[in-house]
Structure formats: structure tokens, C-alpha cells
Amino acid sequence: MAGRELAGRLGPLGVWSMRLRSADRPEAQEAAAELDELGLRTLWIPGLDGKGALDDAGHLLRAPPRSTVTLGVLGIWGTPAGEVANEMARLDRLHGPRTVLGLGISDPRSARSHGQPFGRPVDSMTRYLDDLDAAPVPVPAERRLLGALGPRMAALGAARTGGTHPFLVPPRYTADLRATLGPDPLVAPHQAVVLDTEPDRARATARAGVGMFVGLPAYRNNLRRLGFGDDDLVPGGSDRLVDSLVARGDLDAIRERLREHLDAGADHVAVHVLGSADLPMPAWRELAALAPSLADA
């Protein structure tokens, strides 16, 4: 099964970071190499609209000998599927099959900015996956996943890719998703964390890092499905919402949240450290210490 193969490739814990974009910087490549040595060998970078994302993946792959670089996720409107497949094939020739392609539908504004009709999200994503399959060197299902939140997109991810990478979700979403998809597809949620034991300061850091997503329609719709209401969906999110989406506290508190996702059925958790102006190596070193216990539990 594609999902089981991808789960084995990623392992239980990875690092998600915008700071690993602009990966031609020596410090980004040095960080990737150290993370590889520490055992955190799945590196997630946001693909955004596609510009430069696969170039950044290539820069990162030069440094760590064993790591996998995953785009989490690339919007489908900015780069045609044929070009993406060609770039994936080029990276494979240079570095081996160590790149995973995460794809997202983004929103109508993104489609319009690239002169394309948004259409029905699942239909648009299906066409993109068809084009990947039709490329001279197709991107295999076990090397791709979908940034799905809604049930229809998640089902498409289970049918046509290795699985799903839901962004900014609590463990109970992971449990519902696993129950819906069954045991085979990959479930790899994003989890934002703040290593700070002072609650008000940690929540402020959380809101600065991810609060903007509370105002975006796709995330608002998903949060409403999870039972959050108008009192929670205020600018930046209520305390209840922020605490549900962002793990905060000491390393034990972070471990507990990651364990909740894995116990709920996640195969892998992509950990996004908030609050650092640059590469958060001290926090990543602390997180690396958690990986063995999460893998063994």
C-alpha cells in the first residue's frame, strides 16, 4: 500500500519550517545536516505557490545523506503538473528518491492570480493528479500526498496518493480522519508548538505564528466541523482554540500532544516550532530527544 510505504519512509516525527526555505543559505544546509545526524530525517517545507520550492528541496537534499524533504504543501495553480513531475525526476537523478510531493488546492484567489478557474476543489485536484500520472516520468502515489481538510479531499488523498497532511489540526481531528480513512493511508498532521511555560506569553507567540489562518475560509470551515463557534473564531482565535491547535509548555507537554496524535492514529507528526526569528536549532535538538520514545511507544 502506498500509505504504508510512505509512513515507513517518514517515521513518527519530522520538522516543518518556513525557515528551511531559501535553502541555498549555508546555515539552512548546516541545519539539515545536523537534523539528519540527530535522527530527525523528515524535513517539511511549505510549497506555497510553487515558486522556488523544488529548488529549495534540492538545496536541502545536498546536505543530509539520509533525509527526506517533503513539500507541505505546494499549491497546484502556480506550476503545471508536467513541470512538477520533471523537477521531481531531476531531483531523483541527483539525490535519489528522497523528495515527497505534498499538494494543496489553496483558494479561488490563488487560482485567479494564475489565470485559472478554481472549479470544484476535488475535481481540480483530480485533474492535476491525472496530469502527474500522464507525465513522461510520473510521480508515484507513494511519493505524493494531499493537504486535505474536508472529507472529500481526504478521500481523494487516500485513493490517489499516499495519504494526507492536514494543517493546523488537533488530535481529535486526527482520530476522526483515521476512523474515516481506515488503516492504510498515511495520516501526517501538522502540529505547531511553543516551548514556553508561561501561558499568556506562549499564547501570544502562538497567535503571532498561526493566528492568521483562523480567518481563512478553509480553516474556519474545518474548525466549525470540529465544534468551534463564533466565540472561538475571533481574530487570532480564542484561548480555547489556540490551546487546541498549538501545543505549549515544557518538553513533557509537547511530548504529550505528539503522543495524542500518534495514539489517535497518526503515522507521523510534522512539528512546527513557533517563536523563533530564524532556524530554531535549540528547540529542534530538544525535539530530537523525543523521537526514540515516540517511535517505540
JSON list of C-alpha atoms in Angstrom, two decimals, residues 53-152:
[
{"chain": "A", "resi": 53, "resn": "ALA", "atom": "CA", "xyz": [10.02, 25.25, -3.75]},
{"chain": "A", "resi": 54, "resn": "LEU", "atom": "CA", "xyz": [11.60, 22.36, -5.63]},
{"chain": "A", "resi": 55, "resn": "ASP", "atom": "CA", "xyz": [14.85, 24.32, -5.96]},
{"chain": "A", "resi": 56, "resn": "ASP", "atom": "CA", "xyz": [14.86, 24.66, -2.17]},
{"chain": "A", "resi": 57, "resn": "ALA", "atom": "CA", "xyz": [14.22, 20.93, -1.84]},
{"chain": "A", "resi": 58, "resn": "GLY", "atom": "CA", "xyz": [17.27, 20.30, -3.99]},
{"chain": "A", "resi": 59, "resn": "HIS", "atom": "CA", "xyz": [19.46, 22.58, -1.89]},
{"chain": "A", "resi": 60, "resn": "LEU", "atom": "CA", "xyz": [18.37, 20.80, 1.30]},
{"chain": "A", "resi": 61, "resn": "LEU", "atom": "CA", "xyz": [18.99, 17.36, -0.16]},
{"chain": "A", "resi": 62, "resn": "ARG", "atom": "CA", "xyz": [22.64, 18.23, -0.80]},
{"chain": "A", "resi": 63, "resn": "ALA", "atom": "CA", "xyz": [23.41, 18.35, 2.91]},
{"chain": "A", "resi": 64, "resn": "PRO", "atom": "CA", "xyz": [21.82, 15.36, 4.71]},
{"chain": "A", "resi": 65, "resn": "PRO", "atom": "CA", "xyz": [22.64, 11.94, 3.27]},
{"chain": "A", "resi": 66, "resn": "ARG", "atom": "CA", "xyz": [19.52, 10.15, 4.57]},
{"chain": "A", "resi": 67, "resn": "SER", "atom": "CA", "xyz": [16.77, 12.74, 4.94]},
{"chain": "A", "resi": 68, "resn": "THR", "atom": "CA", "xyz": [13.51, 13.05, 3.04]},
{"chain": "A", "resi": 69, "resn": "VAL", "atom": "CA", "xyz": [12.31, 16.51, 2.01]},
{"chain": "A", "resi": 70, "resn": "THR", "atom": "CA", "xyz": [8.53, 16.88, 1.81]},
{"chain": "A", "resi": 71, "resn": "LEU", "atom": "CA", "xyz": [6.65, 19.81, 0.32]},
{"chain": "A", "resi": 72, "resn": "GLY", "atom": "CA", "xyz": [3.88, 20.57, 2.75]},
{"chain": "A", "resi": 73, "resn": "VAL", "atom": "CA", "xyz": [2.18, 21.71, 0.58]},
{"chain": "A", "resi": 74, "resn": "LEU", "atom": "CA", "xyz": [2.58, 23.01, -2.98]},
{"chain": "A", "resi": 75, "resn": "GLY", "atom": "CA", "xyz": [-0.41, 24.92, -4.39]},
{"chain": "A", "resi": 76, "resn": "ILE", "atom": "CA", "xyz": [-1.47, 23.37, -7.68]},
{"chain": "A", "resi": 77, "resn": "TRP", "atom": "CA", "xyz": [-2.11, 26.63, -9.54]},
{"chain": "A", "resi": 78, "resn": "GLY", "atom": "CA", "xyz": [1.40, 28.05, -9.82]},
{"chain": "A", "resi": 79, "resn": "THR", "atom": "CA", "xyz": [3.24, 25.20, -11.55]},
{"chain": "A", "resi": 80, "resn": "PRO", "atom": "CA", "xyz": [1.80, 22.82, -14.18]},
{"chain": "A", "resi": 81, "resn": "ALA", "atom": "CA", "xyz": [1.84, 19.16, -13.20]},
{"chain": "A", "resi": 82, "resn": "GLY", "atom": "CA", "xyz": [4.17, 18.26, -16.06]},
{"chain": "A", "resi": 83, "resn": "GLU", "atom": "CA", "xyz": [6.78, 20.73, -14.84]},
{"chain": "A", "resi": 84, "resn": "VAL", "atom": "CA", "xyz": [6.49, 19.43, -11.29]},
{"chain": "A", "resi": 85, "resn": "ALA", "atom": "CA", "xyz": [6.94, 15.84, -12.48]},
{"chain": "A", "resi": 86, "resn": "ASN", "atom": "CA", "xyz": [10.01, 16.85, -14.49]},
{"chain": "A", "resi": 87, "resn": "GLU", "atom": "CA", "xyz": [11.53, 18.59, -11.46]},
{"chain": "A", "resi": 88, "resn": "MET", "atom": "CA", "xyz": [10.83, 15.61, -9.23]},
{"chain": "A", "resi": 89, "resn": "ALA", "atom": "CA", "xyz": [12.55, 13.36, -11.76]},
{"chain": "A", "resi": 90, "resn": "ARG", "atom": "CA", "xyz": [15.54, 15.72, -11.88]},
{"chain": "A", "resi": 91, "resn": "LEU", "atom": "CA", "xyz": [15.86, 15.66, -8.08]},
{"chain": "A", "resi": 92, "resn": "ASP", "atom": "CA", "xyz": [15.68, 11.87, -8.14]},
{"chain": "A", "resi": 93, "resn": "ARG", "atom": "CA", "xyz": [18.57, 11.71, -10.61]},
{"chain": "A", "resi": 94, "resn": "LEU", "atom": "CA", "xyz": [20.67, 13.98, -8.43]},
{"chain": "A", "resi": 95, "resn": "HIS", "atom": "CA", "xyz": [19.77, 12.77, -4.95]},
{"chain": "A", "resi": 96, "resn": "GLY", "atom": "CA", "xyz": [17.78, 9.57, -5.21]},
{"chain": "A", "resi": 97, "resn": "PRO", "atom": "CA", "xyz": [14.03, 9.28, -4.48]},
{"chain": "A", "resi": 98, "resn": "ARG", "atom": "CA", "xyz": [14.12, 11.38, -1.32]},
{"chain": "A", "resi": 99, "resn": "THR", "atom": "CA", "xyz": [11.50, 14.03, -2.20]},
{"chain": "A", "resi": 100, "resn": "VAL", "atom": "CA", "xyz": [7.79, 13.74, -1.35]},
{"chain": "A", "resi": 101, "resn": "LEU", "atom": "CA", "xyz": [5.29, 15.97, -3.14]},
{"chain": "A", "resi": 102, "resn": "GLY", "atom": "CA", "xyz": [2.53, 17.42, -0.98]},
{"chain": "A", "resi": 103, "resn": "LEU", "atom": "CA", "xyz": [-0.23, 19.17, -2.93]},
{"chain": "A", "resi": 104, "resn": "GLY", "atom": "CA", "xyz": [-2.92, 21.64, -1.89]},
{"chain": "A", "resi": 105, "resn": "ILE", "atom": "CA", "xyz": [-5.88, 23.29, -3.59]},
{"chain": "A", "resi": 106, "resn": "SER", "atom": "CA", "xyz": [-5.30, 26.72, -1.96]},
{"chain": "A", "resi": 107, "resn": "ASP", "atom": "CA", "xyz": [-8.23, 29.08, -2.71]},
{"chain": "A", "resi": 108, "resn": "PRO", "atom": "CA", "xyz": [-10.05, 30.82, -5.60]},
{"chain": "A", "resi": 109, "resn": "ARG", "atom": "CA", "xyz": [-7.87, 33.91, -5.28]},
{"chain": "A", "resi": 110, "resn": "SER", "atom": "CA", "xyz": [-4.75, 31.84, -5.91]},
{"chain": "A", "resi": 111, "resn": "ALA", "atom": "CA", "xyz": [-6.34, 30.23, -8.97]},
{"chain": "A", "resi": 112, "resn": "ARG", "atom": "CA", "xyz": [-7.37, 33.62, -10.37]},
{"chain": "A", "resi": 113, "resn": "SER", "atom": "CA", "xyz": [-3.89, 35.04, -9.84]},
{"chain": "A", "resi": 114, "resn": "HIS", "atom": "CA", "xyz": [-2.60, 32.36, -12.21]},
{"chain": "A", "resi": 115, "resn": "GLY", "atom": "CA", "xyz": [-5.40, 32.83, -14.74]},
{"chain": "A", "resi": 116, "resn": "GLN", "atom": "CA", "xyz": [-7.17, 29.56, -13.96]},
{"chain": "A", "resi": 117, "resn": "PRO", "atom": "CA", "xyz": [-10.72, 28.68, -12.91]},
{"chain": "A", "resi": 118, "resn": "PHE", "atom": "CA", "xyz": [-10.93, 27.29, -9.39]},
{"chain": "A", "resi": 119, "resn": "GLY", "atom": "CA", "xyz": [-13.82, 24.94, -10.15]},
{"chain": "A", "resi": 120, "resn": "ARG", "atom": "CA", "xyz": [-14.85, 22.22, -7.74]},
{"chain": "A", "resi": 121, "resn": "PRO", "atom": "CA", "xyz": [-11.82, 21.60, -5.48]},
{"chain": "A", "resi": 122, "resn": "VAL", "atom": "CA", "xyz": [-11.87, 17.81, -5.71]},
{"chain": "A", "resi": 123, "resn": "ASP", "atom": "CA", "xyz": [-12.36, 17.90, -9.49]},
{"chain": "A", "resi": 124, "resn": "SER", "atom": "CA", "xyz": [-9.48, 20.36, -9.92]},
{"chain": "A", "resi": 125, "resn": "MET", "atom": "CA", "xyz": [-7.17, 18.25, -7.77]},
{"chain": "A", "resi": 126, "resn": "THR", "atom": "CA", "xyz": [-8.22, 15.09, -9.61]},
{"chain": "A", "resi": 127, "resn": "ARG", "atom": "CA", "xyz": [-7.24, 16.66, -12.94]},
{"chain": "A", "resi": 128, "resn": "TYR", "atom": "CA", "xyz": [-3.85, 17.67, -11.51]},
{"chain": "A", "resi": 129, "resn": "LEU", "atom": "CA", "xyz": [-3.22, 14.13, -10.27]},
{"chain": "A", "resi": 130, "resn": "ASP", "atom": "CA", "xyz": [-4.24, 12.79, -13.68]},
{"chain": "A", "resi": 131, "resn": "ASP", "atom": "CA", "xyz": [-1.66, 15.10, -15.28]},
{"chain": "A", "resi": 132, "resn": "LEU", "atom": "CA", "xyz": [1.03, 13.86, -12.86]},
{"chain": "A", "resi": 133, "resn": "ASP", "atom": "CA", "xyz": [0.19, 10.29, -13.84]},
{"chain": "A", "resi": 134, "resn": "ALA", "atom": "CA", "xyz": [0.39, 11.18, -17.53]},
{"chain": "A", "resi": 135, "resn": "ALA", "atom": "CA", "xyz": [3.85, 12.80, -17.30]},
{"chain": "A", "resi": 136, "resn": "PRO", "atom": "CA", "xyz": [6.78, 11.08, -19.05]},
{"chain": "A", "resi": 137, "resn": "VAL", "atom": "CA", "xyz": [8.14, 10.21, -15.60]},
{"chain": "A", "resi": 138, "resn": "PRO", "atom": "CA", "xyz": [5.05, 10.06, -13.34]},
{"chain": "A", "resi": 139, "resn": "VAL", "atom": "CA", "xyz": [5.21, 10.96, -9.66]},
{"chain": "A", "resi": 140, "resn": "PRO", "atom": "CA", "xyz": [4.24, 7.66, -7.97]},
{"chain": "A", "resi": 141, "resn": "ALA", "atom": "CA", "xyz": [1.43, 7.58, -5.43]},
{"chain": "A", "resi": 142, "resn": "GLU", "atom": "CA", "xyz": [3.77, 6.67, -2.58]},
{"chain": "A", "resi": 143, "resn": "ARG", "atom": "CA", "xyz": [5.74, 9.88, -3.22]},
{"chain": "A", "resi": 144, "resn": "ARG", "atom": "CA", "xyz": [2.80, 12.27, -3.04]},
{"chain": "A", "resi": 145, "resn": "LEU", "atom": "CA", "xyz": [0.12, 13.30, -0.55]},
{"chain": "A", "resi": 146, "resn": "LEU", "atom": "CA", "xyz": [-2.65, 15.88, -0.21]},
{"chain": "A", "resi": 147, "resn": "GLY", "atom": "CA", "xyz": [-3.01, 18.76, 2.22]},
{"chain": "A", "resi": 148, "resn": "ALA", "atom": "CA", "xyz": [-6.64, 17.84, 2.83]},
{"chain": "A", "resi": 149, "resn": "LEU", "atom": "CA", "xyz": [-9.03, 19.10, 5.49]},
{"chain": "A", "resi": 150, "resn": "GLY", "atom": "CA", "xyz": [-12.51, 18.27, 4.16]},
{"chain": "A", "resi": 151, "resn": "PRO", "atom": "CA", "xyz": [-13.75, 14.68, 3.91]},
{"chain": "A", "resi": 152, "resn": "ARG", "atom": "CA", "xyz": [-13.95, 14.53, 0.09]}
]
